[in-house]
mmCIF file of C-alpha atoms in Angstrom:
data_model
loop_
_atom_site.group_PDB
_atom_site.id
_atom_site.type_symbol
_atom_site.label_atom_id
_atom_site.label_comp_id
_atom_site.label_asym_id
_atom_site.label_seq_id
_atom_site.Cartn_x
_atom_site.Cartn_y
_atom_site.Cartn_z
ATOM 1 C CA UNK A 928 1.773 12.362 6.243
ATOM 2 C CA UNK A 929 1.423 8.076 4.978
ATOM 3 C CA UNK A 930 3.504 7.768 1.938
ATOM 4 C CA UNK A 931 7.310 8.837 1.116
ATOM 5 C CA UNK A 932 9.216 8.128 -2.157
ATOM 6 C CA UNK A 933 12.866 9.033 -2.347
ATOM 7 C CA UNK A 934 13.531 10.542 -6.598
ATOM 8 C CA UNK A 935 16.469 9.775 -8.176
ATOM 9 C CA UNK A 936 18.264 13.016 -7.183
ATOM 10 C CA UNK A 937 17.272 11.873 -3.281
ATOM 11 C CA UNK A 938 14.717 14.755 -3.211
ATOM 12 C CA UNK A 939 12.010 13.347 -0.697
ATOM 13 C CA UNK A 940 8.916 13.378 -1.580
ATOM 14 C CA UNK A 941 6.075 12.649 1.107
ATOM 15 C CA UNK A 942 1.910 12.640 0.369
ATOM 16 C CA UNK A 943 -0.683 12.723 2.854
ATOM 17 C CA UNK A 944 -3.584 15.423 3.917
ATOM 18 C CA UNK A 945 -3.522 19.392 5.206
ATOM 19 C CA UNK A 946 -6.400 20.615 6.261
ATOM 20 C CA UNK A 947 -8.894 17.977 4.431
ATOM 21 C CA UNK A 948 -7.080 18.970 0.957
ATOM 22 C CA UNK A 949 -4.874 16.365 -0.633
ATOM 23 C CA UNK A 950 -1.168 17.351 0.251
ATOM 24 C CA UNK A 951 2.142 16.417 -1.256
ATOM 25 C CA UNK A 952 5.662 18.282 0.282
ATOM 26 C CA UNK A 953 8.877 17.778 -1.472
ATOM 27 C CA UNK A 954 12.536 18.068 0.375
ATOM 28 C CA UNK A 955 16.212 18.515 -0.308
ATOM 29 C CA UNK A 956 18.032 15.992 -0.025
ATOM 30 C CA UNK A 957 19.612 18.236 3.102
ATOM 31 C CA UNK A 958 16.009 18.511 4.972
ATOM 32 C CA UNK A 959 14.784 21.513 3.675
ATOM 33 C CA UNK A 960 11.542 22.554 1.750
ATOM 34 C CA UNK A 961 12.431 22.561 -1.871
ATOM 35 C CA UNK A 962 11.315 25.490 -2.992
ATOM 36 C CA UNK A 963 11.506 24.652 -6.639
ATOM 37 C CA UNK A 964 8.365 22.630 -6.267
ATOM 38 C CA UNK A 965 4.466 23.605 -6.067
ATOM 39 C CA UNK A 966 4.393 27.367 -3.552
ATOM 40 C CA UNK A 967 7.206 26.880 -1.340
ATOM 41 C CA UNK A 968 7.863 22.843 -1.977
ATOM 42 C CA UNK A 969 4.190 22.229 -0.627
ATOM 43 C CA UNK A 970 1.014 21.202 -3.092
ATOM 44 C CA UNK A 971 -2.410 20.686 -2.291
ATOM 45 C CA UNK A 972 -5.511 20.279 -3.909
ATOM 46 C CA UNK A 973 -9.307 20.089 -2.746
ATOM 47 C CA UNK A 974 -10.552 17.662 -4.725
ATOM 48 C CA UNK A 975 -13.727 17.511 -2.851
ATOM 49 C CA UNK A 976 -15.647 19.955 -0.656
ATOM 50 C CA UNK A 977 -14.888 17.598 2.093
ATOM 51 C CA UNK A 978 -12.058 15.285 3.390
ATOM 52 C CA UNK A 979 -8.972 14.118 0.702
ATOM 53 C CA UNK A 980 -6.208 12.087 1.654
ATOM 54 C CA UNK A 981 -3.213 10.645 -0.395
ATOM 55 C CA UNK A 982 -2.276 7.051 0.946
ATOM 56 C CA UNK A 983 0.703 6.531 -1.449
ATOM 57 C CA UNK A 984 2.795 7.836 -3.330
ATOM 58 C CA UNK A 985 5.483 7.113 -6.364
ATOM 59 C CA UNK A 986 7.977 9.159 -8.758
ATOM 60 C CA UNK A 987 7.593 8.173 -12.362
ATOM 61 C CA UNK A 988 11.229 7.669 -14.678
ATOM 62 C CA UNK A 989 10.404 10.793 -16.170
ATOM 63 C CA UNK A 990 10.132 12.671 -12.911
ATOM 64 C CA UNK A 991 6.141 13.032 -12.500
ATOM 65 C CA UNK A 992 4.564 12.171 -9.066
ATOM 66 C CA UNK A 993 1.238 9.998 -8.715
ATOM 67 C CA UNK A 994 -0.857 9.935 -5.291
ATOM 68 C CA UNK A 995 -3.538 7.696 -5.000
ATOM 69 C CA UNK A 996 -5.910 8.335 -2.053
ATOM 70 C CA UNK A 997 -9.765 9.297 -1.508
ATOM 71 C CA UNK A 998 -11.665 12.283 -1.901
ATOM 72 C CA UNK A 999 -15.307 12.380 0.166
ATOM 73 C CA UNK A 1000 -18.185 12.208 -2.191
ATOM 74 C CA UNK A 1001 -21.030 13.208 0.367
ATOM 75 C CA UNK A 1002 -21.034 10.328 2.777
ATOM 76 C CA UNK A 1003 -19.244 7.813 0.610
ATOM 77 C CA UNK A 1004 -15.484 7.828 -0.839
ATOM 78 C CA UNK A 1005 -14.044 7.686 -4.361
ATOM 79 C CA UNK A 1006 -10.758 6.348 -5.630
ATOM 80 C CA UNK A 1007 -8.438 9.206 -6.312
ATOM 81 C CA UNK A 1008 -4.832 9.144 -8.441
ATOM 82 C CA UNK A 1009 -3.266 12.701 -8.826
ATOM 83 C CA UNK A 1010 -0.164 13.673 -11.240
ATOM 84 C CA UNK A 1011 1.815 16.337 -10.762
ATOM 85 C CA UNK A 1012 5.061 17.276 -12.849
ATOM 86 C CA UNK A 1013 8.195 17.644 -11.270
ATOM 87 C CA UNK A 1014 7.733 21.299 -10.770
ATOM 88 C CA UNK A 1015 5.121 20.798 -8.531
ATOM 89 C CA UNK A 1016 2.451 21.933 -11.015
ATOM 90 C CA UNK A 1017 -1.197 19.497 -11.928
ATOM 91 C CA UNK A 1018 0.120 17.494 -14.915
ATOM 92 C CA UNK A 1019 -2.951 18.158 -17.512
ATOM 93 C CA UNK A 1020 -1.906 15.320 -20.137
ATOM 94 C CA UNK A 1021 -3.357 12.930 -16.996
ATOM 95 C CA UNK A 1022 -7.080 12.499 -16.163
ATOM 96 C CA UNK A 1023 -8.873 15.266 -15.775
ATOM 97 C CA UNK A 1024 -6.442 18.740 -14.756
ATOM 98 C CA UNK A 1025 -3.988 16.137 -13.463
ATOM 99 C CA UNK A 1026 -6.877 13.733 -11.408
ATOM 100 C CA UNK A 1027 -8.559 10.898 -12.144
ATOM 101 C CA UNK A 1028 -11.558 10.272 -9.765
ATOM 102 C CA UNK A 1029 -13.389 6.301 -10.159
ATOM 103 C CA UNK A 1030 -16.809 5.911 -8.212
ATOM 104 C CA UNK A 1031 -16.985 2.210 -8.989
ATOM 105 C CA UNK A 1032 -20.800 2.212 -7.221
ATOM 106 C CA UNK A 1033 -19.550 1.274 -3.815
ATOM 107 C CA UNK A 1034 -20.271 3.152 -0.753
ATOM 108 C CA UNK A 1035 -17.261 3.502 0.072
ATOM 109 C CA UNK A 1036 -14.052 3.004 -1.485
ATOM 110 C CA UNK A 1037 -9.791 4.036 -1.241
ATOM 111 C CA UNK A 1038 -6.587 3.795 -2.721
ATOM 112 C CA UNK A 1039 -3.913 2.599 0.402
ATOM 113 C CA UNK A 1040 -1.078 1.254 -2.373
ATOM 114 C CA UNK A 1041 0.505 2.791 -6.056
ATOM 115 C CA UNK A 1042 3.298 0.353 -7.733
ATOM 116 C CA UNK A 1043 4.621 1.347 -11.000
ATOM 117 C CA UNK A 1044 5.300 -1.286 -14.098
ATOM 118 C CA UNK A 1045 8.461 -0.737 -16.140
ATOM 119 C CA UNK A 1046 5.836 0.162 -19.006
ATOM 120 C CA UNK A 1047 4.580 3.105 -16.880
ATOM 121 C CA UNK A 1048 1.765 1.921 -16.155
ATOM 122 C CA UNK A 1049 0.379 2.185 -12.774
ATOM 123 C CA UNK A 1050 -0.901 -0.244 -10.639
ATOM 124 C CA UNK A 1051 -3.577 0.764 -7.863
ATOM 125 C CA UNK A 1052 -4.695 -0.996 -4.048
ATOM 126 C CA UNK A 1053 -7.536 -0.168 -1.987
ATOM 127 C CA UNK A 1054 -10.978 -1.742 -0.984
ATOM 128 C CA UNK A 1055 -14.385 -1.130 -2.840
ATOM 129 C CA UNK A 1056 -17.238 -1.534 0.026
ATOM 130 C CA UNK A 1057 -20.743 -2.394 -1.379
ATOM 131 C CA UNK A 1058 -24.012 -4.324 0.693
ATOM 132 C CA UNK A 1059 -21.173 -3.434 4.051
ATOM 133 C CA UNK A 1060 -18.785 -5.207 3.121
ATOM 134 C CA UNK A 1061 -15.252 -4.064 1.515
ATOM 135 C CA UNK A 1062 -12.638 -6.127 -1.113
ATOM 136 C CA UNK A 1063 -9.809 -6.271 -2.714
ATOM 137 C CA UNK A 1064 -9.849 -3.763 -5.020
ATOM 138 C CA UNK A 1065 -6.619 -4.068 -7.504
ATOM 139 C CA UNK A 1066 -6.811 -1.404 -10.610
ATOM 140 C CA UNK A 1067 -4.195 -0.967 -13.747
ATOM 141 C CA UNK A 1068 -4.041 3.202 -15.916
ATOM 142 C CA UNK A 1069 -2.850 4.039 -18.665
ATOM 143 C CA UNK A 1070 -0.021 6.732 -18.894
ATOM 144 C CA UNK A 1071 -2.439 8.949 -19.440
ATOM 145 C CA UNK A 1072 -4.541 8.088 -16.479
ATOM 146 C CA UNK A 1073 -7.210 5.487 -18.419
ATOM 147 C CA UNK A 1074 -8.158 2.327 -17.109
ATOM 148 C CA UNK A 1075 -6.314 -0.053 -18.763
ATOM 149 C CA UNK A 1076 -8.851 -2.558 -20.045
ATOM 150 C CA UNK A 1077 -6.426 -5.613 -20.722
ATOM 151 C CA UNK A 1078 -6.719 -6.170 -16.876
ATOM 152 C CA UNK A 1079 -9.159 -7.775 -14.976
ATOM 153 C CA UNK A 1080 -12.631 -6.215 -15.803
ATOM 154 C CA UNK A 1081 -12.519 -2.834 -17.254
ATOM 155 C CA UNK A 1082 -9.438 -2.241 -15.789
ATOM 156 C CA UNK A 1083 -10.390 -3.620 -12.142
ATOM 157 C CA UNK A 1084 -9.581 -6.934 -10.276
ATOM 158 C CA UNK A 1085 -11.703 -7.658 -7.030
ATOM 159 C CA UNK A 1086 -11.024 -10.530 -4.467
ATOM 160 C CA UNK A 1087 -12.744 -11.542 -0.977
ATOM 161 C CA UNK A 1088 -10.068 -13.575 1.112
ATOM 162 C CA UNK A 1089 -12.552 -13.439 3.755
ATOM 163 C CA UNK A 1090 -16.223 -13.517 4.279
ATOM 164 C CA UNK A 1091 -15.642 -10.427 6.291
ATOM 165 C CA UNK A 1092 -14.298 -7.010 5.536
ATOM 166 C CA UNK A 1093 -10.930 -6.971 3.627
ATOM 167 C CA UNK A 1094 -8.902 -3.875 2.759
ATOM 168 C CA UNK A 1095 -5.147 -3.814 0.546
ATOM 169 C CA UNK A 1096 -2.900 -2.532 2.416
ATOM 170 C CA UNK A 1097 0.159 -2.624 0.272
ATOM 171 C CA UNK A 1098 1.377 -3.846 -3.188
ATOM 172 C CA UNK A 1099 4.829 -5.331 -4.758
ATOM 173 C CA UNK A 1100 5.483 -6.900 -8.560
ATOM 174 C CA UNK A 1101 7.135 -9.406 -8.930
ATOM 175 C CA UNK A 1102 9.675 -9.906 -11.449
ATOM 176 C CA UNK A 1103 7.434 -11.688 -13.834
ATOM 177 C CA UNK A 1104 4.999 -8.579 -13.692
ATOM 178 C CA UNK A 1105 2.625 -10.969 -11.447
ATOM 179 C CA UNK A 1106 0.910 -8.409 -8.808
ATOM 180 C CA UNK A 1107 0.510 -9.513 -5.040
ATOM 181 C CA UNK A 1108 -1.692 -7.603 -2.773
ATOM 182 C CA UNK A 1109 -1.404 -7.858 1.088
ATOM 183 C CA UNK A 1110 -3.695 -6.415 3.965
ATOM 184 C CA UNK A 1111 -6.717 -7.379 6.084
ATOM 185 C CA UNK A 1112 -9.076 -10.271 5.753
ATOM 186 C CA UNK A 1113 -11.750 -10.662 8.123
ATOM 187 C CA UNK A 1114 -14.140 -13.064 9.247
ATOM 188 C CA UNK A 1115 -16.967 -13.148 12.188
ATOM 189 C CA UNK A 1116 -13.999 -14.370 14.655
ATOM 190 C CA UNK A 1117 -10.907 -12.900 13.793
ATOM 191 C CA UNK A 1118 -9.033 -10.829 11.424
ATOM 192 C CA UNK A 1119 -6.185 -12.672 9.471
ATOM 193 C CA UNK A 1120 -3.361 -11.091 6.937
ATOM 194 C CA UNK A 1121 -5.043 -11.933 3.219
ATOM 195 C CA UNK A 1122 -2.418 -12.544 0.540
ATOM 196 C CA UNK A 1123 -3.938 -12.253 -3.237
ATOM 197 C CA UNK A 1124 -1.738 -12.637 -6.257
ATOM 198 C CA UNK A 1125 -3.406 -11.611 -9.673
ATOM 199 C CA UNK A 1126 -1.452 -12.266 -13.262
ATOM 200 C CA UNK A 1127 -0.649 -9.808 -15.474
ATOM 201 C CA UNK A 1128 -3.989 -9.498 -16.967
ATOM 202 C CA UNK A 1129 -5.608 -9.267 -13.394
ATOM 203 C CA UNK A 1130 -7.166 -13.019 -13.319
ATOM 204 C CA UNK A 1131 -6.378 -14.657 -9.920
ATOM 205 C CA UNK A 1132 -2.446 -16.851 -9.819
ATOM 206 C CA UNK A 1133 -3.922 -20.402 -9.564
ATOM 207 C CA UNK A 1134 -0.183 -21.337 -8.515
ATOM 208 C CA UNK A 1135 -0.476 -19.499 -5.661
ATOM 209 C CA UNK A 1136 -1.850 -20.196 -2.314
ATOM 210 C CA UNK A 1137 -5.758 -21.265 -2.798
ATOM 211 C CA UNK A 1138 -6.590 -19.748 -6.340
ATOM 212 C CA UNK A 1139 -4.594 -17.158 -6.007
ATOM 213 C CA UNK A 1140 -5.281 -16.544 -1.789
ATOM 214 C CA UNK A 1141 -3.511 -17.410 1.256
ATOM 215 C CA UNK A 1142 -4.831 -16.632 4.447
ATOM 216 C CA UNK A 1143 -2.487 -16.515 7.628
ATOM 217 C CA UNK A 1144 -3.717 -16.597 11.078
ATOM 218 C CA UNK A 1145 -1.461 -15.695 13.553
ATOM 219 C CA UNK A 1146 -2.785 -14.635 16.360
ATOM 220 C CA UNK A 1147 -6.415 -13.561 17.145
ATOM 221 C CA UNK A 1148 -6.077 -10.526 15.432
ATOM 222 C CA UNK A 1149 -3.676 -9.941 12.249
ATOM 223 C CA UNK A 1150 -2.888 -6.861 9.820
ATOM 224 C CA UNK A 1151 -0.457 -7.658 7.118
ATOM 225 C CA UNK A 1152 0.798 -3.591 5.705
ATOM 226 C CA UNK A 1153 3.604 -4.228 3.840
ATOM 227 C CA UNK A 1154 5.346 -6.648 1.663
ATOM 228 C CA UNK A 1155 8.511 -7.273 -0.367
ATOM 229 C CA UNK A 1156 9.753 -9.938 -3.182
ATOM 230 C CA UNK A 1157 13.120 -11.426 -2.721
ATOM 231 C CA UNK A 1158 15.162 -12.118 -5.881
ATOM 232 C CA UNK A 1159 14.257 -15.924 -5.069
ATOM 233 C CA UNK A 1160 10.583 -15.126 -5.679
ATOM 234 C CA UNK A 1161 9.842 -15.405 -2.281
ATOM 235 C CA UNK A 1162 7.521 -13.185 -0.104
ATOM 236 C CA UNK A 1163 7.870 -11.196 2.914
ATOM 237 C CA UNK A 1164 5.344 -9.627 4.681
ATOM 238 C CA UNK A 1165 4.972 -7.757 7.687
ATOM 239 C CA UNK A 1166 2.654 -6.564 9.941
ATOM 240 C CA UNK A 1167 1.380 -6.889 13.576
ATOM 241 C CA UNK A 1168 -0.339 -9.800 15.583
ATOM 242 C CA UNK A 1169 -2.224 -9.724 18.858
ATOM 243 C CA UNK A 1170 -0.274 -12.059 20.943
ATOM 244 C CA UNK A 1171 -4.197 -12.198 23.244
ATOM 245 C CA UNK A 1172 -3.711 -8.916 24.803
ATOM 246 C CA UNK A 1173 -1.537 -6.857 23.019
ATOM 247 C CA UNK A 1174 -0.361 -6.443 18.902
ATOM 248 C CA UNK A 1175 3.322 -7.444 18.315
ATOM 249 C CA UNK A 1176 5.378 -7.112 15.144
ATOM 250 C CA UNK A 1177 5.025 -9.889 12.890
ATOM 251 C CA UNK A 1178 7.402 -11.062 9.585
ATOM 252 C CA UNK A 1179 6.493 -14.240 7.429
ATOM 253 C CA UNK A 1180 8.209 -15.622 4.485
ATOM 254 C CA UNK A 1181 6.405 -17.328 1.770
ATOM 255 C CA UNK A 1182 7.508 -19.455 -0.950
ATOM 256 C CA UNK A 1183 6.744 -18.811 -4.168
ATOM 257 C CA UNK A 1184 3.787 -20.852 -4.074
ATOM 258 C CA UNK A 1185 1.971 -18.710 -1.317
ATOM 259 C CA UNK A 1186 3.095 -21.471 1.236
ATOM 260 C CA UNK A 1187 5.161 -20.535 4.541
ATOM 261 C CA UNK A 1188 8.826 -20.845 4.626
ATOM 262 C CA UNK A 1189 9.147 -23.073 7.335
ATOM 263 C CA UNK A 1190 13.385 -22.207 7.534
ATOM 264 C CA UNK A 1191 12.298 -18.742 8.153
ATOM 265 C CA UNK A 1192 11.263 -17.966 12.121
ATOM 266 C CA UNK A 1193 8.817 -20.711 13.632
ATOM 267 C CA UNK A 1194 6.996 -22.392 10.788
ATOM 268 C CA UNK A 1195 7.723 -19.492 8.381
ATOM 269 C CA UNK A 1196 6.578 -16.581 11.371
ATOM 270 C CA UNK A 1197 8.562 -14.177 13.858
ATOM 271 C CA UNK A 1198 6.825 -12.365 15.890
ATOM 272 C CA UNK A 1199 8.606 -9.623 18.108
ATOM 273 C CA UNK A 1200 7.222 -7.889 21.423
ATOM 274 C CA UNK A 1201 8.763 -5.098 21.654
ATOM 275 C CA UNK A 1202 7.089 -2.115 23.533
ATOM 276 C CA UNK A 1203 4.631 -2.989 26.685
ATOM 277 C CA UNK A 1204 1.676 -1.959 24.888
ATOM 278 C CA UNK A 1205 0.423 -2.434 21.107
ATOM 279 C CA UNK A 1206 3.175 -2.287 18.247
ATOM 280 C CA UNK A 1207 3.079 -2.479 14.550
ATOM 281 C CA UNK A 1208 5.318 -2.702 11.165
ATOM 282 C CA UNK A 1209 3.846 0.043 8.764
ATOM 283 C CA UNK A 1210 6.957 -0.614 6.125
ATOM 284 C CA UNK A 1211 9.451 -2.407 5.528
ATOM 285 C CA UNK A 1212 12.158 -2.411 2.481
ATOM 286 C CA UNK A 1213 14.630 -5.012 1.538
ATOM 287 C CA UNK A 1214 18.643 -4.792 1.874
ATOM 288 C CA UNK A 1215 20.683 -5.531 -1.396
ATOM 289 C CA UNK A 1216 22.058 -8.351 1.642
ATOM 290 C CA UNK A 1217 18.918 -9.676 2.392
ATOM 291 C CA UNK A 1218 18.162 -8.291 5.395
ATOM 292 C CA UNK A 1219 14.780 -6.879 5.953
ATOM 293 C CA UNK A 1220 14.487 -3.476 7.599
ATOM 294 C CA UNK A 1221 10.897 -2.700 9.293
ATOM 295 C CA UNK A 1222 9.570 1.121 10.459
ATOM 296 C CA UNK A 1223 6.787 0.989 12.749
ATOM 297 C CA UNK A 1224 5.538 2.182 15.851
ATOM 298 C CA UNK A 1225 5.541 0.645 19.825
ATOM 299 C CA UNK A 1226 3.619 1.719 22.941
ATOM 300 C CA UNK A 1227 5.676 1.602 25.937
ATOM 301 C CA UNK A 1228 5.335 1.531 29.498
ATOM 302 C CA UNK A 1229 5.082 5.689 29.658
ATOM 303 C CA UNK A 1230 2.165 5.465 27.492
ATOM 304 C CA UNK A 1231 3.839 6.911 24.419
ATOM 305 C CA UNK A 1232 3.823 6.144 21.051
ATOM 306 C CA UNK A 1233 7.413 5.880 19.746
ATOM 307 C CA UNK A 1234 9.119 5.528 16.658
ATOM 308 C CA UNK A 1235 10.535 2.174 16.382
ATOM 309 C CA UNK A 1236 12.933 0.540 13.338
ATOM 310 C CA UNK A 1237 13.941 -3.247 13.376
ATOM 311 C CA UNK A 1238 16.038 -5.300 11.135
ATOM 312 C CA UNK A 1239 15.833 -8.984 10.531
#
């Protein structure tokens, strides 16, 4: 399982893999399969005659549920979205039997984020890998599962934060439909958290950051997975940071310029140790008070993995 999205009627709704096959479960609000979706509240789909995987996940207004993913193409990937309606069943009016598969020429490429406009149309996050090296990869569909050409390039918007490998981890719109994308951003020394915020058309935000980029280095070794928007048009992102031996949680605000909030933390940054080993934010969601709440994961001294949830 890597994505959950809670419906309107608090039916949960989680996306992720089952034996190589694209997977998507749906629960009662109570816990329990819900057997009014899919065979026995579980979906799956072989997209490919290898490995598919659903990264994320959201419910549409009218009750239809998009995954975006990968499915294995030989020894490359392709960008995947799937539909389903609400009964579980492939929803035909979108793509191809409910899929839309985009090779965009790369060796290897992924969706890791979904975000839906108030339009319906939905936004997609991954990495496109060509010449071994992967971008930003930022895509807008159509209802019906299109590209929607009014953005970017046929539909697509790349970006390199770094001159080494970068990969979108998550996704939030703003307000003012503006798109950030947050994730990875390497270079031949470290790995820093790459911010990139696109207008609505897909062209880079020249008000933000470094035409459109901001690039935080925290420690020696940064992943940025998830990010929210304040009503204030401010940013936070988490993540995790390698304090020189191990990865700690890490939250940064950002004004609305791509510039650290210096009243938030130290100099916009709090970083928070909080197994013995290696931990890590994975998500993080905003309270209608402002507090952020983080879900993640810390190593501690028995050499487990636990589940770990903070609020700032």
């Amino acid at each position: 399982a890597y994505c959950v999205a809670i419906q309107s009627d608090n039916k949960i709704v989680i996306g992720g893999s089952a034996g190589g096959d694209l997977a998507v479960v749906r629960y009662n609000a109570n816990g329990t399969l819900d057997n009014t979706f899919g065979l026995n509240g579980v979906a799956i789909a072989a997209l490919s005659s290898s490995n598919d995987q659903a990264n994320a996940v959201v419910v549409q207004a009218d009750g239809k549920i998009v995954l975006g993913g990968y499915a294995m193409n030989g020894s490359s990937s392709d960008f995947i979205l799937m539909r389903y309606n609400a009964n579980g069943q492939p929803d035909n009016t979108f793509g191809t039997n409910g899929v839309v598969s985009i090779p965009i020429n790369g060796t290897s490429e992924g969706i890791r984020a979904l975000a839906l406009q108030s339009d319906g149309r939905i936004v997609a996050g991954g990495f496109f890998s060509q010449s071994g090296l992967s971008v930003y990869a930022v895509g807008r569909f159509n209802s019906d599962g299109s590209p929607d050409v009014s953005f970017g390039t046929n539909g697509w918007a790349f970006s390199s934060p770094a001159s080494g490998n970068c990969f979108v981890n998550a996704l939030a719109l703003q307000s003012d439909g503006k798109i950030v994308a947050v994730g990875s951003a390497s270079t031949s020394a470290n790995n820093d958290w790459g911010i990139v915020r696109f207008n609505i058309n897909g062209t880079p935000d020249n008000t933000f950051g470094n035409n459109g980029i901001q690039v935080t280095g925290i420690g020696t070794q940064d992943h940025a997975y998830a990010v929210v928007v304040q009503s204030n048009g401010k940013l936070l992102v988490a993540g995790a940071s390698n304090n020189g031996s191990t990865f700690d949680f890490a939250v940064a605000k950002y004004m609305p310029n791509g510039i650290l909030d210096n009243t938030f933390g130290v100099a916009g940054v709090r970083t928070h140790s909080v197994g013995a080993g290696h931990d890590q934010i994975l998500s993080a969601a905003l309270q209608p008070d402002g507090k952020l709440v983080v879900g993640g994961s810390a190593f501690s001294a028995q050499d487990f993995h636990e589940f770990v949830i903070a609020r700032y």
